[in-house]
mmCIF file of C-alpha atoms in Angstrom:
data_model
loop_
_atom_site.group_PDB
_atom_site.id
_atom_site.type_symbol
_atom_site.label_atom_id
_atom_site.label_comp_id
_atom_site.label_asym_id
_atom_site.label_seq_id
_atom_site.Cartn_x
_atom_site.Cartn_y
_atom_site.Cartn_z
ATOM 1 C CA MET H 1 -9.001 27.643 18.308
ATOM 2 C CA ALA H 2 -5.425 26.537 19.062
ATOM 3 C CA SER H 3 -4.647 24.333 22.044
ATOM 4 C CA ARG H 4 -2.892 25.817 25.060
ATOM 5 C CA VAL H 5 -0.099 23.620 26.394
ATOM 6 C CA MET H 6 2.406 23.587 29.235
ATOM 7 C CA LEU H 7 5.824 21.931 29.375
ATOM 8 C CA VAL H 8 5.887 19.293 32.099
ATOM 9 C CA LEU H 9 9.654 18.674 32.120
ATOM 10 C CA ASN H 10 12.817 20.724 31.722
ATOM 11 C CA VAL H 11 13.433 20.300 27.988
ATOM 12 C CA ASP H 12 16.385 22.700 27.684
ATOM 13 C CA VAL H 13 17.287 24.858 30.671
ATOM 14 C CA ARG H 14 19.802 26.949 28.663
ATOM 15 C CA CYS H 15 16.992 27.961 26.283
ATOM 16 C CA CYS H 16 14.581 28.561 29.206
ATOM 17 C CA LEU H 17 12.347 25.685 28.067
ATOM 18 C CA THR H 18 11.506 24.587 31.583
ATOM 19 C CA ASN H 19 8.699 22.912 33.459
ATOM 20 C CA GLY H 20 5.649 25.186 33.563
ATOM 21 C CA LYS H 21 6.316 27.257 30.413
ATOM 22 C CA LEU H 22 3.096 28.025 28.580
ATOM 23 C CA GLY H 23 2.415 28.249 24.879
ATOM 24 C CA THR H 24 0.067 27.440 22.011
ATOM 25 C CA ILE H 25 0.360 24.586 19.522
ATOM 26 C CA ALA H 26 1.217 26.104 16.142
ATOM 27 C CA GLY H 27 1.742 22.931 14.124
ATOM 28 C CA ILE H 28 2.632 19.263 14.077
ATOM 29 C CA ILE H 29 5.481 17.809 12.033
ATOM 30 C CA SER H 30 5.042 14.162 11.079
ATOM 31 C CA SER H 31 6.919 11.821 8.787
ATOM 32 C CA ASP H 32 3.701 9.987 7.914
ATOM 33 C CA SER H 33 0.112 9.896 9.170
ATOM 34 C CA SER H 34 0.959 7.846 12.262
ATOM 35 C CA HIS H 35 4.416 9.094 13.370
ATOM 36 C CA ILE H 36 4.775 12.549 14.952
ATOM 37 C CA GLU H 37 8.324 13.935 14.839
ATOM 38 C CA CYS H 38 7.695 17.075 16.880
ATOM 39 C CA VAL H 39 5.077 19.598 17.918
ATOM 40 C CA LEU H 40 5.664 23.266 17.080
ATOM 41 C CA VAL H 41 4.785 25.506 20.022
ATOM 42 C CA LYS H 42 4.620 29.291 20.164
ATOM 43 C CA VAL H 43 5.815 29.985 23.694
ATOM 44 C CA ASP H 44 4.223 32.965 25.452
ATOM 45 C CA GLU H 45 7.606 34.515 26.255
ATOM 46 C CA GLY H 46 9.214 35.633 22.995
ATOM 47 C CA ASN H 47 12.888 35.156 23.951
ATOM 48 C CA VAL H 48 12.533 31.510 24.973
ATOM 49 C CA GLY H 49 14.205 28.843 22.842
ATOM 50 C CA ALA H 50 16.181 31.119 20.511
ATOM 51 C CA SER H 51 19.208 28.817 20.207
ATOM 52 C CA LEU H 52 16.980 25.752 19.748
ATOM 53 C CA VAL H 53 15.196 27.482 16.869
ATOM 54 C CA GLN H 54 18.535 27.999 15.082
ATOM 55 C CA GLN H 55 19.248 24.246 15.240
ATOM 56 C CA TYR H 56 15.929 23.250 13.638
ATOM 57 C CA LEU H 57 15.221 25.847 10.973
ATOM 58 C CA GLN H 58 13.977 23.139 8.577
ATOM 59 C CA PHE H 59 10.895 22.570 10.778
ATOM 60 C CA LEU H 60 10.062 26.230 11.247
ATOM 61 C CA LYS H 61 9.730 27.561 7.712
ATOM 62 C CA SER H 62 5.946 27.123 7.737
ATOM 63 C CA VAL H 63 5.397 28.469 11.267
ATOM 64 C CA PRO H 64 7.815 31.286 12.137
ATOM 65 C CA GLY H 65 8.283 32.046 15.819
ATOM 66 C CA SER H 66 7.534 28.522 16.969
ATOM 67 C CA ILE H 67 9.789 26.108 18.865
ATOM 68 C CA PRO H 68 10.014 22.373 18.102
ATOM 69 C CA ILE H 69 9.242 20.106 21.051
ATOM 70 C CA PHE H 70 10.441 16.538 20.497
ATOM 71 C CA LYS H 71 9.520 13.280 22.216
ATOM 72 C CA ILE H 72 11.757 12.259 25.091
ATOM 73 C CA PHE H 73 12.353 9.054 27.051
ATOM 74 C CA VAL H 74 11.196 9.143 30.667
ATOM 75 C CA SER H 75 12.143 6.341 33.085
ATOM 76 C CA TYR H 76 10.026 5.305 36.057
ATOM 77 C CA GLN H 77 10.692 2.895 38.888
ATOM 78 C CA LEU H 78 7.997 1.488 41.151
ATOM 79 C CA GLY H 79 8.662 -0.181 44.468
ATOM 80 C CA GLY H 80 11.295 2.010 46.087
ATOM 81 C CA LYS H 81 15.040 2.399 45.805
ATOM 82 C CA ASN H 82 15.969 -1.213 46.537
ATOM 83 C CA GLN H 83 15.902 -2.149 42.811
ATOM 84 C CA HIS H 84 13.220 -4.826 43.374
ATOM 85 C CA GLY H 85 10.350 -2.844 41.857
ATOM 86 C CA ALA H 86 9.106 -2.607 38.310
ATOM 87 C CA HIS H 87 10.920 -0.408 35.786
ATOM 88 C CA SER H 88 9.307 1.354 32.865
ATOM 89 C CA GLN H 89 10.453 3.678 30.126
ATOM 90 C CA LEU H 90 8.084 5.862 28.107
ATOM 91 C CA LEU H 91 8.543 7.841 24.912
ATOM 92 C CA GLN H 92 6.336 10.903 25.229
ATOM 93 C CA LEU H 93 5.919 14.549 24.354
ATOM 94 C CA PRO H 94 6.658 16.623 27.468
ATOM 95 C CA LEU H 95 3.450 18.640 26.993
ATOM 96 C CA ARG H 96 0.147 18.795 28.832
ATOM 97 C CA LEU H 97 -3.017 20.631 27.882
ATOM 98 C CA ALA H 98 -3.171 23.861 29.876
ATOM 99 C CA TRP H 99 -6.725 25.113 29.625
ATOM 100 C CA ASP H 100 -7.266 24.930 33.386
ATOM 101 C CA LEU H 101 -4.308 25.831 35.554
ATOM 102 C CA THR H 102 -4.105 25.666 39.317
ATOM 103 C CA CYS H 103 -2.560 28.405 41.431
ATOM 104 C CA LEU H 104 0.392 26.130 42.133
ATOM 105 C CA LYS H 105 1.235 25.859 38.431
ATOM 106 C CA VAL H 106 1.006 29.585 37.661
ATOM 107 C CA GLN H 107 2.707 30.938 40.771
ATOM 108 C CA ASP H 108 6.144 30.867 39.105
ATOM 109 C CA GLN H 109 5.024 32.624 35.914
ATOM 110 C CA THR H 110 6.581 36.044 35.332
ATOM 111 C CA SER H 111 3.991 37.302 32.865
ATOM 112 C CA PRO H 112 0.240 37.688 33.478
ATOM 113 C CA VAL H 113 -1.738 34.604 32.575
ATOM 114 C CA GLY H 114 -5.393 34.791 31.626
ATOM 115 C CA ILE H 115 -7.330 31.936 33.168
ATOM 116 C CA HIS H 116 -10.802 31.526 31.710
#
């Protein structure tokens, strides 16, 4: 069974790849056994990510209809706005497992979502 995932950040607003979009993992592209380049996701809404797909056709030959999701840098600051707190930067995939969704996460969805 494929894993259900949800985007947790706005990856590309022009392509409608925004926080809360749901999909299924269709594949993983890696350069070697320990380095993941991207995760291929089949988004529930068919028209999402069309222009992004055109940019990365080399990844999608094996899994048509999927969209590549790449790692991104996310910066965090602890301790307030006075610049005295700790700073951190993470490289992560902007995906979260989406088997259980709360009402708050699905309220903005335009298509019916089956929650089991």
